[in-house]
């Protein structure tokens, strides 16, 4: 009863691909020409669509985690440089090194080993004693 659904099983593959690429629910809804509310309804009603969304988001998160890890520890990659030597084009394979990024490493450790690595903002008074907090009320005109 009501309008027929716009859902088609082929939407699963597109949704998963979009989520893998980091798309939001709004972006996936736009691509499928439906509202974000419709996406939520499809996840409840069609288990295969829910699985595609969950797996797509998980795959995308895994790619980011993998890339973030490599940024934190540094990595090598192969590239090709093109030089002109004696009027001839020469392709030279080169191995490039990207050094570790200390901020990425700290963020990784802060999230993975939060008991050992966390941003701590501690304040203390003189000689490490607690801060003396006194509140004074002044009447207007005094």
PDB file of C-alpha atoms in Angstrom:
ATOM      1  CA  UNK A   1       0.000   0.000   0.000  1.00  0.00           C
ATOM      2  CA  UNK A   2       1.512   3.296  -1.039  1.00  0.00           C
ATOM      3  CA  UNK A   3       4.067   4.155  -3.639  1.00  0.00           C
ATOM      4  CA  UNK A   4       6.231   1.288  -4.960  1.00  0.00           C
ATOM      5  CA  UNK A   5       9.793   1.210  -3.664  1.00  0.00           C
ATOM      6  CA  UNK A   6      12.657   2.614  -5.689  1.00  0.00           C
ATOM      7  CA  UNK A   7      14.920  -0.078  -4.266  1.00  0.00           C
ATOM      8  CA  UNK A   8      16.750  -2.345  -6.673  1.00  0.00           C
ATOM      9  CA  UNK A   9      19.297  -4.991  -5.717  1.00  0.00           C
ATOM     10  CA  UNK A  10      21.806  -3.297  -8.041  1.00  0.00           C
ATOM     11  CA  UNK A  11      21.900  -0.395  -5.564  1.00  0.00           C
ATOM     12  CA  UNK A  12      23.949  -2.576  -3.191  1.00  0.00           C
ATOM     13  CA  UNK A  13      27.036  -2.647  -5.375  1.00  0.00           C
ATOM     14  CA  UNK A  14      26.961   1.105  -6.029  1.00  0.00           C
ATOM     15  CA  UNK A  15      26.364   1.928  -2.362  1.00  0.00           C
ATOM     16  CA  UNK A  16      29.230  -0.301  -1.249  1.00  0.00           C
ATOM     17  CA  UNK A  17      31.581   1.260  -3.806  1.00  0.00           C
ATOM     18  CA  UNK A  18      30.602   4.782  -2.757  1.00  0.00           C
ATOM     19  CA  UNK A  19      31.014   4.000   0.943  1.00  0.00           C
ATOM     20  CA  UNK A  20      34.426   2.441   0.262  1.00  0.00           C
ATOM     21  CA  UNK A  21      35.448   5.724  -1.306  1.00  0.00           C
ATOM     22  CA  UNK A  22      34.419   7.615   1.830  1.00  0.00           C
ATOM     23  CA  UNK A  23      30.992   8.832   0.750  1.00  0.00           C
ATOM     24  CA  UNK A  24      28.536   9.929   3.429  1.00  0.00           C
ATOM     25  CA  UNK A  25      24.929   8.762   3.687  1.00  0.00           C
ATOM     26  CA  UNK A  26      23.800  12.021   2.097  1.00  0.00           C
ATOM     27  CA  UNK A  27      26.184  11.544  -0.838  1.00  0.00           C
ATOM     28  CA  UNK A  28      25.065   7.931  -1.346  1.00  0.00           C
ATOM     29  CA  UNK A  29      21.432   9.005  -1.177  1.00  0.00           C
ATOM     30  CA  UNK A  30      22.090  11.695  -3.775  1.00  0.00           C
ATOM     31  CA  UNK A  31      23.818   9.179  -6.065  1.00  0.00           C
ATOM     32  CA  UNK A  32      20.861   6.804  -5.753  1.00  0.00           C
ATOM     33  CA  UNK A  33      18.412   9.711  -6.131  1.00  0.00           C
ATOM     34  CA  UNK A  34      16.671   9.057  -2.821  1.00  0.00           C
ATOM     35  CA  UNK A  35      16.628  10.742   0.584  1.00  0.00           C
ATOM     36  CA  UNK A  36      18.934   9.763   3.464  1.00  0.00           C
ATOM     37  CA  UNK A  37      15.781   8.640   5.311  1.00  0.00           C
ATOM     38  CA  UNK A  38      15.063   6.203   2.468  1.00  0.00           C
ATOM     39  CA  UNK A  39      18.574   4.753   2.861  1.00  0.00           C
ATOM     40  CA  UNK A  40      17.858   4.084   6.532  1.00  0.00           C
ATOM     41  CA  UNK A  41      14.590   2.372   5.640  1.00  0.00           C
ATOM     42  CA  UNK A  42      16.361   0.226   3.037  1.00  0.00           C
ATOM     43  CA  UNK A  43      18.931  -0.862   5.631  1.00  0.00           C
ATOM     44  CA  UNK A  44      16.131  -2.058   7.883  1.00  0.00           C
ATOM     45  CA  UNK A  45      14.086  -3.696   5.147  1.00  0.00           C
ATOM     46  CA  UNK A  46      16.816  -5.175   2.912  1.00  0.00           C
ATOM     47  CA  UNK A  47      19.587  -7.060   4.746  1.00  0.00           C
ATOM     48  CA  UNK A  48      21.741  -7.169   1.603  1.00  0.00           C
ATOM     49  CA  UNK A  49      21.671  -3.360   1.395  1.00  0.00           C
ATOM     50  CA  UNK A  50      22.614  -3.050   5.068  1.00  0.00           C
ATOM     51  CA  UNK A  51      25.496  -5.473   4.522  1.00  0.00           C
ATOM     52  CA  UNK A  52      26.712  -3.471   1.515  1.00  0.00           C
ATOM     53  CA  UNK A  53      26.681  -0.246   3.544  1.00  0.00           C
ATOM     54  CA  UNK A  54      28.399  -1.778   6.577  1.00  0.00           C
ATOM     55  CA  UNK A  55      31.060  -3.549   4.521  1.00  0.00           C
ATOM     56  CA  UNK A  56      31.670  -0.517   2.333  1.00  0.00           C
ATOM     57  CA  UNK A  57      32.225   1.734   5.342  1.00  0.00           C
ATOM     58  CA  UNK A  58      34.439  -0.892   6.980  1.00  0.00           C
ATOM     59  CA  UNK A  59      36.540  -1.277   3.810  1.00  0.00           C
ATOM     60  CA  UNK A  60      36.948   2.489   3.557  1.00  0.00           C
ATOM     61  CA  UNK A  61      37.972   2.743   7.213  1.00  0.00           C
ATOM     62  CA  UNK A  62      40.509  -0.048   6.716  1.00  0.00           C
ATOM     63  CA  UNK A  63      42.065   1.781   3.758  1.00  0.00           C
ATOM     64  CA  UNK A  64      42.392   4.966   5.789  1.00  0.00           C
ATOM     65  CA  UNK A  65      43.807   3.080   8.772  1.00  0.00           C
ATOM     66  CA  UNK A  66      46.361   1.367   6.537  1.00  0.00           C
ATOM     67  CA  UNK A  67      47.393   4.674   4.939  1.00  0.00           C
ATOM     68  CA  UNK A  68      47.547   6.435   8.314  1.00  0.00           C
ATOM     69  CA  UNK A  69      49.736   3.684   9.725  1.00  0.00           C
ATOM     70  CA  UNK A  70      52.167   3.995   6.812  1.00  0.00           C
ATOM     71  CA  UNK A  71      52.247   7.761   7.266  1.00  0.00           C
ATOM     72  CA  UNK A  72      53.069   7.253  10.961  1.00  0.00           C
ATOM     73  CA  UNK A  73      55.966   4.822  10.388  1.00  0.00           C
ATOM     74  CA  UNK A  74      57.223   6.038   7.025  1.00  0.00           C
ATOM     75  CA  UNK A  75      57.313   4.096   3.791  1.00  0.00           C
ATOM     76  CA  UNK A  76      59.000   3.608   0.433  1.00  0.00           C
ATOM     77  CA  UNK A  77      57.396   3.743  -2.974  1.00  0.00           C
ATOM     78  CA  UNK A  78      58.667   3.213  -6.485  1.00  0.00           C
ATOM     79  CA  UNK A  79      58.399   5.875  -9.132  1.00  0.00           C
ATOM     80  CA  UNK A  80      59.894   6.661 -12.485  1.00  0.00           C
ATOM     81  CA  UNK A  81      61.794   9.808 -13.421  1.00  0.00           C
ATOM     82  CA  UNK A  82      62.245  10.871 -16.992  1.00  0.00           C
ATOM     83  CA  UNK A  83      65.509  12.507 -18.030  1.00  0.00           C
ATOM     84  CA  UNK A  84      66.840  13.723 -21.366  1.00  0.00           C
ATOM     85  CA  UNK A  85      70.422  12.529 -21.788  1.00  0.00           C
ATOM     86  CA  UNK A  86      72.270  13.292 -25.025  1.00  0.00           C
ATOM     87  CA  UNK A  87      68.954  14.138 -26.664  1.00  0.00           C
ATOM     88  CA  UNK A  88      67.367  10.795 -25.710  1.00  0.00           C
ATOM     89  CA  UNK A  89      64.539  10.187 -23.275  1.00  0.00           C
ATOM     90  CA  UNK A  90      65.740   7.948 -20.455  1.00  0.00           C
ATOM     91  CA  UNK A  91      63.363   6.467 -17.877  1.00  0.00           C
ATOM     92  CA  UNK A  92      65.013   5.935 -14.515  1.00  0.00           C
ATOM     93  CA  UNK A  93      63.355   3.844 -11.800  1.00  0.00           C
ATOM     94  CA  UNK A  94      63.669   5.495  -8.395  1.00  0.00           C
ATOM     95  CA  UNK A  95      62.759   4.291  -4.896  1.00  0.00           C
ATOM     96  CA  UNK A  96      61.455   7.227  -2.885  1.00  0.00           C
ATOM     97  CA  UNK A  97      61.330   7.327   0.924  1.00  0.00           C
ATOM     98  CA  UNK A  98      58.664   9.185   2.880  1.00  0.00           C
ATOM     99  CA  UNK A  99      59.885   9.672   6.463  1.00  0.00           C
ATOM    100  CA  UNK A 100      57.649   8.980   9.468  1.00  0.00           C
ATOM    101  CA  UNK A 101      55.347  11.770  10.556  1.00  0.00           C
ATOM    102  CA  UNK A 102      55.644  12.230  14.357  1.00  0.00           C
ATOM    103  CA  UNK A 103      52.135  13.709  14.651  1.00  0.00           C
ATOM    104  CA  UNK A 104      50.621  10.743  12.841  1.00  0.00           C
ATOM    105  CA  UNK A 105      52.609   8.359  15.049  1.00  0.00           C
ATOM    106  CA  UNK A 106      51.454  10.129  18.205  1.00  0.00           C
ATOM    107  CA  UNK A 107      47.821  10.078  17.063  1.00  0.00           C
ATOM    108  CA  UNK A 108      48.119   6.385  16.280  1.00  0.00           C
ATOM    109  CA  UNK A 109      49.565   5.620  19.724  1.00  0.00           C
ATOM    110  CA  UNK A 110      47.127   7.941  21.481  1.00  0.00           C
ATOM    111  CA  UNK A 111      44.242   5.961  20.013  1.00  0.00           C
ATOM    112  CA  UNK A 112      45.733   2.477  20.217  1.00  0.00           C
ATOM    113  CA  UNK A 113      47.482   2.804  23.599  1.00  0.00           C
ATOM    114  CA  UNK A 114      45.564   5.567  25.276  1.00  0.00           C
ATOM    115  CA  UNK A 115      46.670   4.574  28.793  1.00  0.00           C
ATOM    116  CA  UNK A 116      50.292   5.243  27.835  1.00  0.00           C
ATOM    117  CA  UNK A 117      49.924   8.024  25.272  1.00  0.00           C
ATOM    118  CA  UNK A 118      47.376  10.744  25.759  1.00  0.00           C
ATOM    119  CA  UNK A 119      47.183  14.482  25.721  1.00  0.00           C
ATOM    120  CA  UNK A 120      47.462  15.480  29.344  1.00  0.00           C
ATOM    121  CA  UNK A 121      46.731  18.952  30.514  1.00  0.00           C
ATOM    122  CA  UNK A 122      47.570  19.086  34.189  1.00  0.00           C
ATOM    123  CA  UNK A 123      47.760  22.256  36.195  1.00  0.00           C
ATOM    124  CA  UNK A 124      49.230  22.696  39.638  1.00  0.00           C
ATOM    125  CA  UNK A 125      50.041  25.482  42.026  1.00  0.00           C
ATOM    126  CA  UNK A 126      53.353  26.365  43.656  1.00  0.00           C
ATOM    127  CA  UNK A 127      55.649  23.390  44.356  1.00  0.00           C
ATOM    128  CA  UNK A 128      53.222  20.986  42.695  1.00  0.00           C
ATOM    129  CA  UNK A 129      50.478  21.677  45.237  1.00  0.00           C
ATOM    130  CA  UNK A 130      46.830  21.907  44.188  1.00  0.00           C
ATOM    131  CA  UNK A 131      45.748  25.238  42.781  1.00  0.00           C
ATOM    132  CA  UNK A 132      44.225  27.471  45.450  1.00  0.00           C
ATOM    133  CA  UNK A 133      40.864  28.546  44.097  1.00  0.00           C
ATOM    134  CA  UNK A 134      39.229  31.421  45.951  1.00  0.00           C
ATOM    135  CA  UNK A 135      36.190  33.266  44.784  1.00  0.00           C
ATOM    136  CA  UNK A 136      35.635  36.798  46.059  1.00  0.00           C
ATOM    137  CA  UNK A 137      32.329  38.550  45.603  1.00  0.00           C
ATOM    138  CA  UNK A 138      32.465  42.318  45.339  1.00  0.00           C
ATOM    139  CA  UNK A 139      29.383  44.499  45.652  1.00  0.00           C
ATOM    140  CA  UNK A 140      28.985  47.001  42.869  1.00  0.00           C
ATOM    141  CA  UNK A 141      30.200  50.401  44.006  1.00  0.00           C
ATOM    142  CA  UNK A 142      32.753  49.034  46.540  1.00  0.00           C
TER     143      UNK A 142
END
